[in-house]
């Protein structure tokens, strides 16, 4: 089984809809991250969490929110989706050493 | 401004050949440099992580070098295989109070038979 899983893998939605992307990990890591990737751009950090009670904004947090339900679960929400949030979204985990392990990604399309 | 620049942007080689990808950075203070492999539509996978004191690190047919004085790194792929076709991303971690990862745009490598 994959160490980091994301659901859904693909999602098409309409402008204004609320969307939740979920991430689960079995690596036992405390640290979890959400990134987005757009064509021609590097990965951009949206939010990160160093433990269940710790949530931090990344470079591009506007329009997004997160919830760390447990050590193994970190969800990303788009309260009111807009077309420029169409992107590939990745969840990642790491231990204190810093090496990050990524999930398979969620391809989100906002019409 | 902290930046990571990679070259070439894309590269096509024949199976069995070697290739070298370049990464220049201006990140300061420096913590470590990472190389990731990203297959199309999938998450990045870590290849190597090097700290300031490490000049070279290997992972199978992948060998990364780091020159912290000139702020340059390279990733050398030996005896390329079709499965090496992917994007290779250089990432530099900054140190200090404002730690962050600065991601390069990647080099897209195509290995043809």
Coordinates of C-alpha atoms in Angstrom, one line a residue:
Chain A
X1 CA 0.0 0.0 0.0
X2 CA 1.1 3.5 -0.7
X3 CA 2.6 5.5 2.2
X4 CA 0.8 8.7 1.3
X5 CA -2.6 8.6 -0.3
X6 CA -4.8 11.3 -1.7
X7 CA -8.5 11.4 -2.5
X8 CA -9.9 12.1 -4.9
X9 CA -7.3 11.6 -7.7
X10 CA -9.3 13.7 -10.1
X11 CA -12.1 16.2 -9.6
X12 CA -14.0 18.6 -11.8
X13 CA -16.1 21.2 -10.2
X14 CA -17.8 24.5 -10.8
X15 CA -16.9 28.0 -9.7
X16 CA -18.2 28.8 -6.2
X17 CA -18.4 25.2 -5.0
X18 CA -16.7 24.0 -1.8
X19 CA -14.1 21.3 -2.4
X20 CA -12.2 19.2 0.1
X21 CA -9.0 17.2 -0.8
X22 CA -7.9 14.6 1.6
X23 CA -4.5 13.2 2.5
X24 CA -3.6 10.2 4.6
X25 CA -0.2 8.8 5.5
X26 CA 1.1 5.6 7.1
X27 CA 4.7 6.8 7.6
X28 CA 4.2 8.0 11.1
X29 CA 5.5 11.4 10.3
X30 CA 4.5 14.5 12.3
X31 CA 5.0 16.9 9.4
X32 CA 2.5 17.3 6.6
X33 CA 2.3 19.7 3.7
X34 CA 0.0 20.8 0.8
X35 CA 1.5 22.0 -2.5
X36 CA 0.1 23.0 -5.8
X37 CA 1.8 22.6 -9.1
X38 CA 1.0 24.6 -12.2
X39 CA 2.5 24.0 -15.7
X40 CA 5.8 25.8 -16.0
X41 CA 6.0 26.7 -12.4
X42 CA 7.7 25.1 -9.4
X43 CA 5.8 23.6 -6.6
X44 CA 4.2 26.2 -4.3
X45 CA 3.6 25.6 -0.7
X46 CA 0.0 26.3 0.4
X47 CA -0.1 25.1 4.1
X48 CA 2.0 23.0 6.4
X49 CA 1.6 21.4 9.8
X50 CA 4.4 20.2 12.1
X51 CA 2.0 18.4 14.4
X52 CA -1.8 18.0 15.1
X53 CA -2.0 21.4 16.9
X54 CA 0.3 23.3 14.5
X55 CA -1.0 24.9 11.3
X56 CA 1.1 27.4 9.2
X57 CA 0.4 29.3 6.1
X58 CA 2.7 28.8 3.1
X59 CA 3.4 31.0 0.2
X60 CA -0.1 30.9 -1.4
X61 CA -2.6 30.2 1.3
X62 CA -5.3 32.8 0.2
X63 CA -8.5 31.0 -0.9
X64 CA -7.5 27.8 0.9
X65 CA -7.9 26.3 4.4
X66 CA -6.7 23.1 6.1
X67 CA -7.6 20.8 8.9
X68 CA -5.2 18.4 10.7
X69 CA -7.7 15.8 12.0
X70 CA -5.0 13.4 13.3
X71 CA -1.3 12.8 12.9
X72 CA -2.1 10.7 9.8
X73 CA -4.7 13.0 8.2
X74 CA -4.4 16.5 6.6
X75 CA -7.2 17.9 4.5
X76 CA -7.2 20.9 2.2
X77 CA -10.4 22.9 1.5
X78 CA -11.3 25.4 -1.2
X79 CA -14.3 27.2 0.3
X80 CA -15.4 28.8 -2.9
X81 CA -13.4 27.4 -5.9
X82 CA -12.4 29.7 -8.7
X83 CA -10.9 28.8 -12.1
X84 CA -7.3 29.9 -11.3
X85 CA -7.3 27.2 -8.6
X86 CA -7.2 24.6 -11.4
X87 CA -3.9 22.8 -10.7
X88 CA -2.3 19.6 -9.6
X89 CA -2.3 19.3 -5.8
X90 CA 0.2 17.3 -3.8
X91 CA 0.3 16.3 -0.2
X92 CA 3.6 15.4 1.4
X93 CA 5.0 14.2 4.7
X94 CA 8.4 14.4 6.3
X95 CA 10.2 13.5 9.5
X96 CA 12.6 15.8 11.4
X97 CA 15.3 15.0 8.8
X98 CA 13.3 16.9 6.2
X99 CA 13.1 14.4 3.4
X100 CA 9.6 14.7 1.9
X101 CA 7.5 11.9 0.7
X102 CA 4.7 12.9 -1.8
X103 CA 1.3 11.5 -2.5
X104 CA 0.2 10.7 -6.1
X105 CA -1.5 14.0 -6.5
X106 CA -5.1 15.3 -7.1
X107 CA -5.9 16.9 -10.5
X108 CA -8.5 19.6 -9.8
X109 CA -10.3 21.4 -12.6
X110 CA -12.6 24.4 -11.7
X111 CA -14.9 25.4 -14.5
Chain B
X1 CA 16.1 37.0 -3.7
X2 CA 16.3 33.3 -3.1
X3 CA 16.2 31.5 -6.5
X4 CA 16.9 28.1 -8.0
X5 CA 17.7 27.9 -11.7
X6 CA 18.0 24.7 -13.7
X7 CA 19.4 23.9 -17.0
X8 CA 18.7 22.8 -19.6
X9 CA 15.0 23.2 -19.6
X10 CA 14.6 20.0 -21.5
X11 CA 16.9 17.3 -22.8
X12 CA 16.6 14.3 -25.2
X13 CA 19.1 11.5 -25.1
X14 CA 19.4 8.0 -26.4
X15 CA 19.0 5.0 -24.1
X16 CA 22.3 3.9 -22.6
X17 CA 23.9 7.4 -22.8
X18 CA 24.9 9.5 -19.9
X19 CA 23.7 13.0 -19.1
X20 CA 24.3 15.8 -16.6
X21 CA 21.7 18.3 -15.3
X22 CA 22.7 21.6 -13.7
X23 CA 21.3 23.6 -10.8
X24 CA 22.5 27.1 -9.7
X25 CA 21.1 28.7 -6.6
X26 CA 21.2 32.0 -4.7
X27 CA 19.6 30.7 -1.5
X28 CA 21.2 32.1 1.7
X29 CA 21.6 30.9 4.3
X30 CA 21.9 27.4 2.9
X31 CA 20.7 24.3 4.7
X32 CA 20.7 21.5 2.1
X33 CA 20.1 20.7 -1.6
X34 CA 17.8 18.0 -2.9
X35 CA 17.2 16.4 -6.2
X36 CA 13.8 14.9 -7.0
X37 CA 12.5 12.8 -9.9
X38 CA 8.9 13.5 -11.0
X39 CA 7.2 11.2 -13.4
X40 CA 4.4 12.8 -15.4
X41 CA 1.3 13.2 -13.3
X42 CA 2.9 11.7 -10.2
X43 CA 4.4 13.1 -7.0
X44 CA 8.1 13.9 -6.8
X45 CA 10.4 11.2 -5.4
X46 CA 13.5 12.1 -3.5
X47 CA 16.8 11.0 -5.1
X48 CA 19.5 12.7 -2.9
X49 CA 19.8 15.3 -0.1
X50 CA 23.2 17.0 0.4
X51 CA 24.3 19.3 3.2
X52 CA 27.0 21.9 3.0
X53 CA 29.8 19.5 3.8
X54 CA 28.9 16.9 1.2
X55 CA 30.4 17.2 -2.3
X56 CA 28.9 14.1 -3.9
X57 CA 26.2 11.6 -3.2
X58 CA 25.1 8.7 -5.2
X59 CA 21.8 6.8 -5.5
X60 CA 22.2 3.9 -8.0
X61 CA 22.9 5.4 -11.4
X62 CA 22.2 8.9 -10.1
X63 CA 25.2 10.9 -8.8
X64 CA 24.7 14.4 -7.4
X65 CA 27.5 16.9 -6.8
X66 CA 27.5 20.1 -4.8
X67 CA 29.8 23.1 -4.8
X68 CA 28.7 25.3 -2.0
X69 CA 31.3 27.9 -2.8
X70 CA 30.0 28.5 -6.3
X71 CA 26.4 27.6 -5.3
X72 CA 26.1 25.0 -8.1
X73 CA 24.9 21.4 -8.2
X74 CA 24.7 18.8 -10.9
X75 CA 22.9 15.5 -11.3
X76 CA 24.6 12.9 -13.4
X77 CA 22.7 10.0 -14.8
X78 CA 24.7 7.0 -16.0
X79 CA 23.7 4.5 -18.6
X80 CA 20.2 6.0 -19.0
X81 CA 17.1 3.8 -19.2
X82 CA 13.7 4.5 -20.7
X83 CA 12.3 4.7 -17.2
X84 CA 14.6 7.7 -16.5
X85 CA 12.3 9.8 -18.6
X86 CA 10.9 12.3 -16.1
X87 CA 11.3 15.8 -14.8
X88 CA 14.2 16.3 -12.4
X89 CA 13.8 19.0 -9.9
X90 CA 16.4 20.8 -7.8
X91 CA 15.2 22.1 -4.4
X92 CA 17.2 24.2 -2.0
X93 CA 16.3 24.4 1.7
X94 CA 17.2 27.7 3.5
X95 CA 18.3 27.8 7.0
X96 CA 17.7 30.2 9.9
X97 CA 14.5 31.6 11.3
X98 CA 12.7 31.7 8.0
X99 CA 13.3 28.1 6.8
X100 CA 11.7 27.3 3.4
X101 CA 12.2 25.1 0.4
X102 CA 12.8 26.9 -2.9
X103 CA 11.9 24.7 -5.9
X104 CA 13.4 24.9 -9.3
X105 CA 11.3 24.5 -12.4
X106 CA 12.9 21.2 -13.3
X107 CA 14.6 19.7 -16.3
X108 CA 12.4 17.5 -18.5
X109 CA 14.4 14.5 -19.6
X110 CA 13.3 12.2 -22.5
X111 CA 15.2 9.0 -23.0
X112 CA 14.5 7.5 -26.4
X113 CA 15.2 4.0 -27.6

